[in-house]
Short mmCIF file of C-alpha atoms in Angstrom, two decimals:
data_model
loop_
_atom_site.label_atom_id
_atom_site.label_comp_id
_atom_site.label_asym_id
_atom_site.label_seq_id
_atom_site.Cartn_x
_atom_site.Cartn_y
_atom_site.Cartn_z
CA ALA A 1 176.42 75.69 102.17
CA ARG A 2 173.55 73.46 101.13
CA TRP A 3 171.82 73.77 97.73
CA GLY A 4 174.87 75.65 96.43
CA GLU A 5 174.17 78.79 98.43
CA LYS A 6 176.83 80.63 100.36
CA ARG A 7 175.94 81.52 103.90
CA ALA A 8 177.84 83.80 106.25
CA ALA A 9 179.53 81.87 109.04
CA ARG A 10 177.92 82.43 112.43
CA SER A 11 178.93 81.43 115.93
CA PRO A 12 177.10 78.52 117.64
CA ILE A 13 175.35 81.04 119.90
CA ALA A 14 174.14 83.03 116.89
CA GLU A 15 172.97 79.85 115.11
CA THR A 16 171.11 78.65 118.20
CA ARG A 17 169.61 82.09 118.78
CA ALA A 18 168.35 82.22 115.18
CA ALA A 19 166.83 78.74 115.45
CA LEU A 20 165.07 79.55 118.72
CA VAL A 21 163.75 82.85 117.42
CA ALA A 22 162.38 81.17 114.29
CA THR A 23 160.77 78.42 116.37
CA HIS A 24 159.31 80.94 118.78
CA ARG A 25 157.84 82.96 115.91
CA ALA A 26 156.30 79.80 114.49
CA GLU A 27 154.80 78.83 117.86
CA THR A 28 153.58 82.38 118.36
CA GLN A 29 151.76 82.27 115.02
CA LEU A 30 150.33 78.83 115.79
CA ALA A 31 149.21 79.40 119.34
CA GLY A 32 148.66 83.14 119.59
CA LEU A 33 151.34 83.56 122.23
CA ALA A 34 152.66 87.05 122.94
CA PRO A 35 156.23 87.55 121.66
CA ALA A 36 158.68 86.99 124.49
CA PHE A 37 162.07 87.49 122.83
CA SER A 38 164.38 90.22 124.03
CA ARG A 39 167.69 91.26 122.51
CA GLY A 40 169.93 90.32 125.37
CA GLY A 41 172.47 87.62 124.66
CA PRO A 42 173.13 84.13 125.99
CA ARG A 43 171.18 84.80 129.19
CA SER A 44 167.98 85.86 127.41
CA LEU A 45 168.56 83.12 124.84
CA PHE A 46 168.63 80.52 127.62
CA ALA A 47 165.51 82.01 129.22
CA LEU A 48 163.67 81.84 125.92
CA GLY A 49 164.78 78.25 125.31
CA MET A 50 163.63 77.16 128.76
CA LYS A 51 160.31 78.95 128.31
CA LEU A 52 159.68 77.16 125.02
CA PHE A 53 160.75 73.84 126.52
CA ARG A 54 158.73 74.10 129.72
CA ARG A 55 155.69 75.94 128.48
CA GLY A 56 155.49 75.80 124.70
CA SER A 57 151.88 76.38 123.70
CA THR A 58 150.35 73.51 125.65
CA PRO A 59 146.65 74.09 126.44
CA SER A 60 145.93 74.29 130.15
CA ASP A 61 143.63 71.25 130.00
CA VAL A 62 146.52 69.14 128.73
CA THR A 63 149.17 70.44 131.12
CA LYS A 64 146.95 69.73 134.13
CA CYS A 65 146.43 66.08 133.14
CA GLN A 66 148.37 63.28 134.74
CA PRO A 67 150.15 60.73 132.53
CA MET A 68 147.74 58.12 131.22
CA GLN A 69 147.71 54.85 133.16
CA GLN A 70 146.49 51.39 132.12
CA VAL A 71 143.32 51.95 134.14
CA ASP A 72 142.62 55.09 132.09
CA LEU A 73 143.09 53.19 128.83
CA ASP A 74 140.85 50.38 130.05
CA ALA A 75 138.13 52.87 131.01
CA ALA A 76 138.38 54.64 127.63
CA MET A 77 138.19 51.34 125.71
CA LYS A 78 135.20 50.26 127.78
CA GLU A 79 133.46 53.56 127.05
CA VAL A 80 133.93 53.40 123.29
CA SER A 81 133.05 49.70 123.03
CA SER A 82 129.85 50.18 125.03
CA GLY A 83 128.79 53.07 122.80
CA VAL A 84 128.74 51.18 119.49
CA GLU A 85 125.63 52.07 117.46
CA PRO A 86 123.79 50.11 114.76
CA TRP A 87 124.95 50.96 111.23
CA ASP A 88 122.40 52.93 109.18
CA SER A 89 123.32 53.03 105.50
CA THR A 90 120.47 55.43 104.78
CA ARG A 91 121.90 57.98 107.21
CA ILE A 92 125.63 57.66 106.42
CA VAL A 93 126.30 57.44 102.70
CA LEU A 94 129.45 56.70 100.75
CA VAL A 95 131.15 59.55 98.86
CA LYS A 96 134.36 57.87 97.70
CA PRO A 97 137.17 55.55 98.89
CA LEU A 98 140.19 57.30 100.42
CA GLN A 99 142.77 54.59 101.03
CA ASP A 100 143.19 50.96 102.04
CA ALA A 101 143.66 50.05 105.69
CA ALA A 102 145.52 46.81 105.03
CA ARG A 103 146.71 46.21 108.59
CA ASN A 104 143.10 46.35 109.76
CA HIS A 105 141.83 44.34 106.78
CA GLY A 106 139.63 47.18 105.64
CA GLN A 107 139.40 50.53 103.90
CA VAL A 108 139.06 54.20 104.82
CA GLN A 109 136.20 55.89 102.98
CA LEU A 110 134.86 59.43 102.78
CA MET A 111 131.22 59.42 103.89
CA ARG A 112 128.50 61.98 104.48
CA ASP A 113 126.38 62.01 107.64
CA THR A 114 122.95 63.21 106.50
CA ALA A 115 121.70 63.41 110.08
CA ASN A 116 124.30 66.04 110.97
CA GLY A 117 124.13 68.61 108.20
CA ASP A 118 125.82 66.39 105.60
CA ARG A 119 128.98 66.40 107.70
CA LEU A 120 131.91 64.75 105.91
CA MET A 121 133.67 62.00 107.86
CA ALA A 122 136.60 59.66 107.34
CA VAL A 123 135.21 56.21 108.06
CA LYS A 124 137.44 53.18 108.61
CA ARG A 125 135.48 50.14 107.52
CA MET A 126 136.69 46.83 108.98
CA PRO A 127 135.37 43.25 109.24
CA SER A 128 133.85 42.57 112.67
CA ARG A 129 135.51 39.14 112.71
CA TRP A 130 138.76 41.13 113.05
CA VAL A 131 137.64 43.94 115.36
CA ARG A 132 135.48 41.62 117.52
CA SER A 133 132.87 43.01 119.88
CA GLY A 134 135.29 44.71 122.28
CA PRO A 135 138.87 44.90 123.60
CA LYS A 136 138.62 41.79 125.80
CA GLU A 137 137.27 39.67 122.95
CA PHE A 138 139.94 41.05 120.60
CA ASP A 139 142.81 40.25 123.00
CA GLU A 140 141.47 36.74 123.54
CA GLN A 141 141.27 36.10 119.80
CA TYR A 142 144.47 37.91 118.77
CA PRO A 143 146.81 37.99 121.81
CA THR A 144 149.96 38.61 119.76
CA ALA A 145 148.58 41.14 117.26
CA SER A 146 150.68 44.30 116.85
CA GLU A 147 147.69 46.21 115.51
CA LYS A 148 145.15 46.77 118.30
CA PRO A 149 142.13 48.76 117.07
CA TRP A 150 140.50 49.08 120.48
CA HIS A 151 143.68 50.49 121.99
CA ASP A 152 143.79 53.09 119.21
CA LEU A 153 140.16 54.02 119.86
CA GLY A 154 140.82 54.24 123.59
CA TYR A 155 143.70 56.65 123.03
CA VAL A 156 141.62 58.80 120.68
CA GLN A 157 138.77 58.87 123.20
CA HIS A 158 141.09 59.86 126.06
CA LEU A 159 142.92 62.52 124.05
CA GLY A 160 139.61 64.01 122.96
CA SER A 161 138.41 64.13 126.58
CA VAL A 162 141.42 66.29 127.58
CA HIS A 163 141.06 68.53 124.50
CA PHE A 164 144.34 67.44 122.91
CA PRO A 165 144.54 69.66 119.80
CA TYR A 166 146.28 67.27 117.40
CA VAL A 167 143.80 64.39 117.26
CA CYS A 168 140.79 63.79 115.02
CA ASP A 169 137.35 63.89 116.63
CA LEU A 170 135.74 60.50 117.12
CA HIS A 171 132.21 60.90 115.74
CA GLY A 172 131.07 57.37 116.48
CA ILE A 173 131.52 53.63 116.11
CA PHE A 174 128.91 51.68 114.20
CA ARG A 175 128.34 47.99 113.49
CA SER A 176 126.40 46.18 110.79
CA GLU A 177 125.86 42.43 110.58
CA ASP A 178 129.45 41.75 109.55
CA GLU A 179 131.36 45.07 109.57
CA THR A 180 132.51 47.71 112.07
CA PHE A 181 132.73 51.40 111.07
CA VAL A 182 134.85 53.95 112.91
CA ALA A 183 133.88 57.54 111.98
CA THR A 184 136.27 60.42 112.64
CA SER A 185 136.60 64.01 111.46
CA PHE A 186 137.79 64.38 107.88
CA CYS A 187 141.12 66.13 107.28
CA THR A 188 140.29 68.02 104.10
CA GLU A 189 143.91 68.74 103.08
CA GLY A 190 145.07 65.13 103.13
CA ASP A 191 148.14 63.73 104.87
CA LEU A 192 151.75 64.93 105.06
CA PHE A 193 152.83 62.83 102.07
CA GLY A 194 150.17 64.45 99.91
CA TRP A 195 151.13 67.88 101.23
CA CYS A 196 154.75 67.35 100.15
CA ASP A 197 153.58 66.75 96.58
CA ASN A 198 151.52 69.95 96.51
CA GLU A 199 152.64 72.31 93.76
CA ALA A 200 152.41 75.25 96.18
CA VAL A 201 155.18 73.76 98.34
CA PRO A 202 158.65 74.97 97.24
CA ALA A 203 161.22 72.49 95.94
CA PRO A 204 164.02 71.45 98.37
CA SER A 205 165.63 74.73 99.36
CA PRO A 206 165.78 77.21 102.27
CA ALA A 207 162.34 78.43 101.13
CA ARG A 208 160.97 74.90 101.60
CA GLU A 209 162.44 74.75 105.10
CA GLU A 210 160.75 78.04 105.96
CA HIS A 211 157.48 76.76 104.50
CA MET A 212 157.69 73.60 106.61
CA ARG A 213 158.75 75.25 109.86
CA PRO A 214 155.25 75.75 111.36
CA ILE A 215 154.30 72.15 110.55
CA ILE A 216 157.48 70.76 112.09
CA ALA A 217 156.89 72.91 115.19
CA GLN A 218 153.41 71.40 115.47
CA VAL A 219 154.76 67.85 115.07
CA PHE A 220 157.36 68.35 117.80
CA ALA A 221 154.80 69.99 120.10
CA ALA A 222 152.30 67.18 119.54
CA VAL A 223 154.84 64.44 120.25
CA ARG A 224 156.07 66.19 123.38
CA TRP A 225 152.51 66.58 124.70
CA LEU A 226 151.82 62.91 123.99
CA HIS A 227 154.89 61.96 126.00
CA ASP A 228 153.79 64.27 128.82
CA LEU A 229 150.50 62.34 128.80
CA GLY A 230 152.32 59.03 129.05
CA ILE A 231 151.63 57.98 125.45
CA ALA A 232 154.23 56.80 122.95
CA HIS A 233 153.94 55.19 119.53
#
């Protein structure tokens, strides 16, 4: 009994059933799936578990995709590196810094794109001497680097092309005389660490677990879909 609460003992089947039902309800709320649970017993419990495992709420565009190969990554990196635009500081203006990007020797900043309805974007600002002009040049200069910005951009480009739901939109890559700017959609509610500190989130307790359940379901679904697409981190 965690957090000092007494809970009625339940059989493993009952515990598993309860967990699956809760997960299914969370996925139903997240993906708009029709409820599929029936009050049967171990047989219907197994059927529900297999349905969630095999189908989940994966969009059809994702499920039809083959696992990503090196040739796909190379093509995606080539596409993003060939589409770099000149940086226009009169069009994209700084709002405020968001956080440092130490491993990429830069900073993430909140910026406003005045050419697209004052759209807010998260812009990673990095020195071009680090990013280089493209993936080939980067690999030649930094063959042992663990941080590979062009690989990251290639993955984002590929995931966007197959409508993967848990990736930020890549709005563009820009270059000034000495800096490279990667602009993506801005997540207005911050990251998971910031979310945990939100006063609206319950303190550690069963209520907190219930509050977190839809987010955890999304995390597991996103990781599974990445693996289905041949991507691991």
